[in-house]
Short mmCIF file of N, CA and C in Angstrom, two decimals:
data_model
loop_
_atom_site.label_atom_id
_atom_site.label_comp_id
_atom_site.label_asym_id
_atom_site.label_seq_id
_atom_site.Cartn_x
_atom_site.Cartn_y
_atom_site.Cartn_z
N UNK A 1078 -81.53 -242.11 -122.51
CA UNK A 1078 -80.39 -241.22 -122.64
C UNK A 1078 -80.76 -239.91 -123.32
N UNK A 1079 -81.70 -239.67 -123.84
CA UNK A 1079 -82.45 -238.71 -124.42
C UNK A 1079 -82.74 -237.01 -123.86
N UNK A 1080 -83.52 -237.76 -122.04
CA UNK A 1080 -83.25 -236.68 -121.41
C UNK A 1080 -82.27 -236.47 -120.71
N UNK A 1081 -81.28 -236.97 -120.89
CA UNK A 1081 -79.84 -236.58 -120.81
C UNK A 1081 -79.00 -235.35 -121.50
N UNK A 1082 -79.27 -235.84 -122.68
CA UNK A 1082 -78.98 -234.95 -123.93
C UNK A 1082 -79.63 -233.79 -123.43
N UNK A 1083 -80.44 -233.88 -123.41
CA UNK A 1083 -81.88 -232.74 -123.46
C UNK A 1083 -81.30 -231.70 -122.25
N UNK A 1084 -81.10 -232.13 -120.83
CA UNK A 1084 -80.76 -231.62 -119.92
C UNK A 1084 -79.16 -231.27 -119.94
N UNK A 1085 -78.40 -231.92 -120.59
CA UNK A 1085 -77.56 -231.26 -120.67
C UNK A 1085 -77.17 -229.94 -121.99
N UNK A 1086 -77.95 -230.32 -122.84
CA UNK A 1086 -78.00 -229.22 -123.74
C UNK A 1086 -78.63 -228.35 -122.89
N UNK A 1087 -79.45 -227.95 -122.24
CA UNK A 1087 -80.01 -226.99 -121.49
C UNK A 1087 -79.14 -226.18 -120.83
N UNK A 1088 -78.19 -227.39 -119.83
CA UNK A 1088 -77.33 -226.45 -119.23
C UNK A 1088 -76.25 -225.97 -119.86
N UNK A 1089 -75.82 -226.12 -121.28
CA UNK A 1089 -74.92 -225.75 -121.46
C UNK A 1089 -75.19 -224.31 -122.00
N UNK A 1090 -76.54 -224.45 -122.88
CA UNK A 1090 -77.27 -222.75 -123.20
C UNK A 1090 -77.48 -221.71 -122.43
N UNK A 1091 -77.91 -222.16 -121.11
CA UNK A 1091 -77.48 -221.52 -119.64
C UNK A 1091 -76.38 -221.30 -119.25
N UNK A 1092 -75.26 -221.83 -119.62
CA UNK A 1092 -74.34 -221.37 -119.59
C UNK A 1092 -73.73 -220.39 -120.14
N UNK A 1093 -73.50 -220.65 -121.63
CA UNK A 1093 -73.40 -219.72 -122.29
C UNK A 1093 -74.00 -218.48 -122.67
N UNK A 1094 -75.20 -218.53 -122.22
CA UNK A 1094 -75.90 -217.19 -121.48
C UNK A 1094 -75.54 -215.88 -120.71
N UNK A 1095 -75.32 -217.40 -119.58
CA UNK A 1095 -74.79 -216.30 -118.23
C UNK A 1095 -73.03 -215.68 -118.79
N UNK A 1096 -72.35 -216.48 -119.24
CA UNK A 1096 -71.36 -215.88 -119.44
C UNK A 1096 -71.27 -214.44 -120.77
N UNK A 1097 -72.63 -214.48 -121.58
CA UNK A 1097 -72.48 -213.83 -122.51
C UNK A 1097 -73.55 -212.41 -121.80
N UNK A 1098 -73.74 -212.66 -120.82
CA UNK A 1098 -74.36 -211.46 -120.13
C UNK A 1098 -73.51 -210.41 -119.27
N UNK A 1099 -72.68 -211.17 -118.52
CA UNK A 1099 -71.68 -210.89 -117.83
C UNK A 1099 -70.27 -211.47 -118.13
N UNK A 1100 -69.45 -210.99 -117.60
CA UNK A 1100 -68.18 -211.20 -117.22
C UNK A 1100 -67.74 -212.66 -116.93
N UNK A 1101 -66.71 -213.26 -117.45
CA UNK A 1101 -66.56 -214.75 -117.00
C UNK A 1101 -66.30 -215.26 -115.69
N UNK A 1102 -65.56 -214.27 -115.37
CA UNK A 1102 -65.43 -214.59 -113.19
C UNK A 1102 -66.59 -214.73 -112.87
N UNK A 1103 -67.70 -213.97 -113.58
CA UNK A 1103 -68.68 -213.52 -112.00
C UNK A 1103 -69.85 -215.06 -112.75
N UNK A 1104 -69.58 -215.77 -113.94
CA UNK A 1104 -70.50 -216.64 -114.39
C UNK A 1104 -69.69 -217.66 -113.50
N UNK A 1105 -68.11 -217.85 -113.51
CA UNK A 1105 -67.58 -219.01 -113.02
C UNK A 1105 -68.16 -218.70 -111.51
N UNK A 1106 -68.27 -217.84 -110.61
CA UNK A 1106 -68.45 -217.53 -109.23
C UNK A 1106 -69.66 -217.85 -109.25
N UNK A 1107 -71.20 -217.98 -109.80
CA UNK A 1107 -72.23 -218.62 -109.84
C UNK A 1107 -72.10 -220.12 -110.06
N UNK A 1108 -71.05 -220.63 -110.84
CA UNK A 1108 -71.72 -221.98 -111.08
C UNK A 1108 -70.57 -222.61 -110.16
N UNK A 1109 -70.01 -221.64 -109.04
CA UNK A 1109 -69.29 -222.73 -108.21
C UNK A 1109 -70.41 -223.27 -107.36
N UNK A 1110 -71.95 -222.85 -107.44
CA UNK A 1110 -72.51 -223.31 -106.41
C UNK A 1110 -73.16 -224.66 -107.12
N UNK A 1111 -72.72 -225.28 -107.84
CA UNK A 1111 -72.89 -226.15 -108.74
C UNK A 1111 -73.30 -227.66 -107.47
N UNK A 1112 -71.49 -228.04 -106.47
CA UNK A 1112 -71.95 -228.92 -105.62
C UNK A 1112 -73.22 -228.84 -105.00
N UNK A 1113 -73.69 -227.80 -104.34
CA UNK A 1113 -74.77 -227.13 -103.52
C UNK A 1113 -76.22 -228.10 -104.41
N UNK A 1114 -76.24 -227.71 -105.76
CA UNK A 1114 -77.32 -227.81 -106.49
C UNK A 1114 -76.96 -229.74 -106.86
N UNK A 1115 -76.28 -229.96 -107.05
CA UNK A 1115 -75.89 -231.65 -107.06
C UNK A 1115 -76.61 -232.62 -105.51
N UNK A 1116 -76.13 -231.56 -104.43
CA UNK A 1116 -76.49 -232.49 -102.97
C UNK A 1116 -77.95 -232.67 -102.96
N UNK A 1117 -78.04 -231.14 -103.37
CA UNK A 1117 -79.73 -231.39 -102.86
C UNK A 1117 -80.60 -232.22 -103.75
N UNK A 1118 -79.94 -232.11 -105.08
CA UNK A 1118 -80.70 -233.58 -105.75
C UNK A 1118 -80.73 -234.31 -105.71
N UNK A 1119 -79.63 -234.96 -105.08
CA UNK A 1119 -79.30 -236.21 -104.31
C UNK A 1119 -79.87 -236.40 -103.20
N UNK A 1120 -80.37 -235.55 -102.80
CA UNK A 1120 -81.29 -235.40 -101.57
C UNK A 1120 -82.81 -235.69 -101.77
N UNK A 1121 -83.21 -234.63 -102.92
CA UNK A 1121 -84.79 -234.54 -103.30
C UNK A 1121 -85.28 -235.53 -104.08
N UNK A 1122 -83.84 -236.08 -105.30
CA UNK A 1122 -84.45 -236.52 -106.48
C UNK A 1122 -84.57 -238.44 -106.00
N UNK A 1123 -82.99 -238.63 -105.22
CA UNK A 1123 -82.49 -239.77 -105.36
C UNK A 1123 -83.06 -240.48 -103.70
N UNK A 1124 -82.93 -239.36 -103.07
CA UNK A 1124 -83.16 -240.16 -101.55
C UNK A 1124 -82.33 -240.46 -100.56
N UNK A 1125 -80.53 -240.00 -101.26
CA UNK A 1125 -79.80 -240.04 -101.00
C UNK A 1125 -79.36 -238.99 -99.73
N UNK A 1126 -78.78 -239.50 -99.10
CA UNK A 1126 -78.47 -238.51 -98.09
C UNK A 1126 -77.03 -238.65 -97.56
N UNK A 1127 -76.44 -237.42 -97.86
CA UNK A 1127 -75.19 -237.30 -97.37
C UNK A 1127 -74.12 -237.69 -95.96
N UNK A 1128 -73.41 -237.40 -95.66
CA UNK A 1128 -72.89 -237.12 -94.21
C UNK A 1128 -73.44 -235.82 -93.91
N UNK A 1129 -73.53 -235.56 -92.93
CA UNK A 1129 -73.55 -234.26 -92.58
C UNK A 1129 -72.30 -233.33 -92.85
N UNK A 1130 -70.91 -234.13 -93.19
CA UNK A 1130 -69.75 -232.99 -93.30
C UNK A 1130 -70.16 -232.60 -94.68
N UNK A 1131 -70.43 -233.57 -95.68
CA UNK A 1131 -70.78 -232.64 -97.16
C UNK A 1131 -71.41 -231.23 -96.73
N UNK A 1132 -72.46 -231.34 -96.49
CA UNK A 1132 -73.51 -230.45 -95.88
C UNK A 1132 -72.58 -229.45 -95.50
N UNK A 1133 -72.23 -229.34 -94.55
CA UNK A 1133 -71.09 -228.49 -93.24
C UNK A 1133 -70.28 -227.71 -94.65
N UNK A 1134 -69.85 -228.60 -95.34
CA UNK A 1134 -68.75 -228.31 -96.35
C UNK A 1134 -69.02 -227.52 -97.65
N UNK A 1135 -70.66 -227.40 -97.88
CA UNK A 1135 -70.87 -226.45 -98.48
C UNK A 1135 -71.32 -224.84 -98.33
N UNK A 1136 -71.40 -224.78 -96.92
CA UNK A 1136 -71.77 -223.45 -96.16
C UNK A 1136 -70.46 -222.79 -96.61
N UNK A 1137 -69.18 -222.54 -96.67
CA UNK A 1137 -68.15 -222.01 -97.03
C UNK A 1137 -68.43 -221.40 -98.61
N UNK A 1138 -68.96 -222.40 -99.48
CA UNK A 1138 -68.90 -222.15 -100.81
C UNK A 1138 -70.29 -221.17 -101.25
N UNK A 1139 -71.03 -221.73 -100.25
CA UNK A 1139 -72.26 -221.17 -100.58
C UNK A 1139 -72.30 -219.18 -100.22
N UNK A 1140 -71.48 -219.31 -98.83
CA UNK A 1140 -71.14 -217.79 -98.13
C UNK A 1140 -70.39 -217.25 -99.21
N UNK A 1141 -69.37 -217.75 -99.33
CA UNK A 1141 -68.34 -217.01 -101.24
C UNK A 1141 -69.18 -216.72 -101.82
N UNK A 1142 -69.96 -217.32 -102.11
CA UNK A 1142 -71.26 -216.70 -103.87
C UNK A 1142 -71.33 -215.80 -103.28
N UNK A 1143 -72.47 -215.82 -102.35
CA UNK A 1143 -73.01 -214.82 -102.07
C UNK A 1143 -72.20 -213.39 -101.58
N UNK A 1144 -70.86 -213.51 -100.74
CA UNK A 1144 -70.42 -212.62 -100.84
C UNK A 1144 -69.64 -211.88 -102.22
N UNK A 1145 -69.44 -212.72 -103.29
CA UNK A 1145 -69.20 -212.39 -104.37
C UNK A 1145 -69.69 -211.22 -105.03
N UNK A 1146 -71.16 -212.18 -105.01
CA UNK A 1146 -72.45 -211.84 -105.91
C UNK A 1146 -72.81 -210.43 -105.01
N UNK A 1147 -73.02 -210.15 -103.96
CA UNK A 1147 -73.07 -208.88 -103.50
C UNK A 1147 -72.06 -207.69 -103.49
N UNK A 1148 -71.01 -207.78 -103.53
CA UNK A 1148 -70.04 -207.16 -103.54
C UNK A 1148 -69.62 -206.71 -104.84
N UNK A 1149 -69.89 -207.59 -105.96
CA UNK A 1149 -69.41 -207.06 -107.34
C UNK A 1149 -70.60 -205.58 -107.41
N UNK A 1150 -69.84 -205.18 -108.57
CA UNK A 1150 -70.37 -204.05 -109.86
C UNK A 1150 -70.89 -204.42 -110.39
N UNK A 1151 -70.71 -205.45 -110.94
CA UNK A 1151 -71.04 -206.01 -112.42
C UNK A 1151 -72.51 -206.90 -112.21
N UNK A 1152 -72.87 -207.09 -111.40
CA UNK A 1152 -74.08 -208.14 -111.14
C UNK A 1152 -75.03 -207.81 -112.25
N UNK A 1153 -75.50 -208.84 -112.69
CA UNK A 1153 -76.42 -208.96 -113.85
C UNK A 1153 -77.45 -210.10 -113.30
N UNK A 1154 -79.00 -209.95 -113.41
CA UNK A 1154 -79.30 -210.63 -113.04
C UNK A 1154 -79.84 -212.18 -114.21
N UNK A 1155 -79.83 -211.43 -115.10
CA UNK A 1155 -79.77 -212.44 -116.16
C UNK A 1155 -78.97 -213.34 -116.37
N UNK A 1156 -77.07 -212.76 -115.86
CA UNK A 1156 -76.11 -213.80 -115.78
C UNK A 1156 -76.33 -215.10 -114.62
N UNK A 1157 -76.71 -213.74 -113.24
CA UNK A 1157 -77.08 -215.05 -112.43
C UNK A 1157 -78.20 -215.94 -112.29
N UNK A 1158 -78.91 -215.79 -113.22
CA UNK A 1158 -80.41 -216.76 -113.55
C UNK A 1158 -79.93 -217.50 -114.29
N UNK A 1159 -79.22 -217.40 -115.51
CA UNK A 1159 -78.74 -218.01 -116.05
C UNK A 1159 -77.92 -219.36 -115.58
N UNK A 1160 -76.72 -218.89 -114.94
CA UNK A 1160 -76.02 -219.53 -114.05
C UNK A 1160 -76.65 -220.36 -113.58
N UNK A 1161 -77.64 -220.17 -112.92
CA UNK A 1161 -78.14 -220.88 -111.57
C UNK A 1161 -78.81 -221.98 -112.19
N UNK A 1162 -79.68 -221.36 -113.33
CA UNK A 1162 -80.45 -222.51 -114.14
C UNK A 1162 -79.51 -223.72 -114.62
N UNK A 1163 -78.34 -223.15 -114.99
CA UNK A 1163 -77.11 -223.73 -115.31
C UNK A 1163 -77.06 -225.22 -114.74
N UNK A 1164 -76.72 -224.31 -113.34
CA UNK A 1164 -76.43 -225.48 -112.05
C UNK A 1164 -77.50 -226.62 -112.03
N UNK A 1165 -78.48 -226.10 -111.66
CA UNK A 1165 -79.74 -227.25 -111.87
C UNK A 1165 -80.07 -228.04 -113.05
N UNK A 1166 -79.76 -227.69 -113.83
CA UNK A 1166 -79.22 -228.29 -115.09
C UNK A 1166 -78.56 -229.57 -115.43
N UNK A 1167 -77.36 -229.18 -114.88
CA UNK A 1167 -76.27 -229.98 -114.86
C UNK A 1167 -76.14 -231.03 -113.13
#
C-alpha cells in the first residue's frame, strides 16, 4: 500500500501544480482526460481490455481537450504537464 501512497501523493502535487500555474478550468479541462489515461492502463499495465464502445467513447473527450487546449489564451505548458502527469498518476 506504500506505492499507493507514493503515487497518489504524486498526483495530487501534480495537481496542485497545474492548477497553481494556470487557471482552474483549463487544469479541470486537462484532467478530464483522466478516463483516457485509466483505459490505457488497463490496457498496458493490467491486460485488460475493454469493449470497443469505452474506446469509441473516449474520442469525444479526448477531441474537447484538445480543442480546449488549443483554443484557449491562457495555455501554460507547465499547467498542462502538470495535469497530464496528474492523470497518469492517478
Amino acid at each position: 500500500t506504500f506505492h499507493i501512497a507514493v503515487l497518489h501523493t504524486l498526483g495530487q502535487l501534480c495537481t496542485v501544480i497545474s492548477l497553481s500555474a494556470n487557471s482552474i478550468s483549463f487544469a479541470h479541462v486537462i484532467k478530464a482526460m483522466e478516463p483516457l489515461f485509466s483505459a490505457l492502463a488497463s490496457l498496458l499495465v493490467l491486460g485488460q481490455r475493454m469493449d470497443f464502445r469505452v474506446y469509441l467513447s473516449l474520442i469525444p473527450v479526448v477531441g474537447g481537450v484538445v480543442m480546449a487546449c488549443a483554443g484557449s489564451r491562457e495555455f501554460s505548458w507547465i499547467s498542462f504537464w502538470a495535469g497530464m502527469s496528474s492523470n497518469a498518476f492517478f
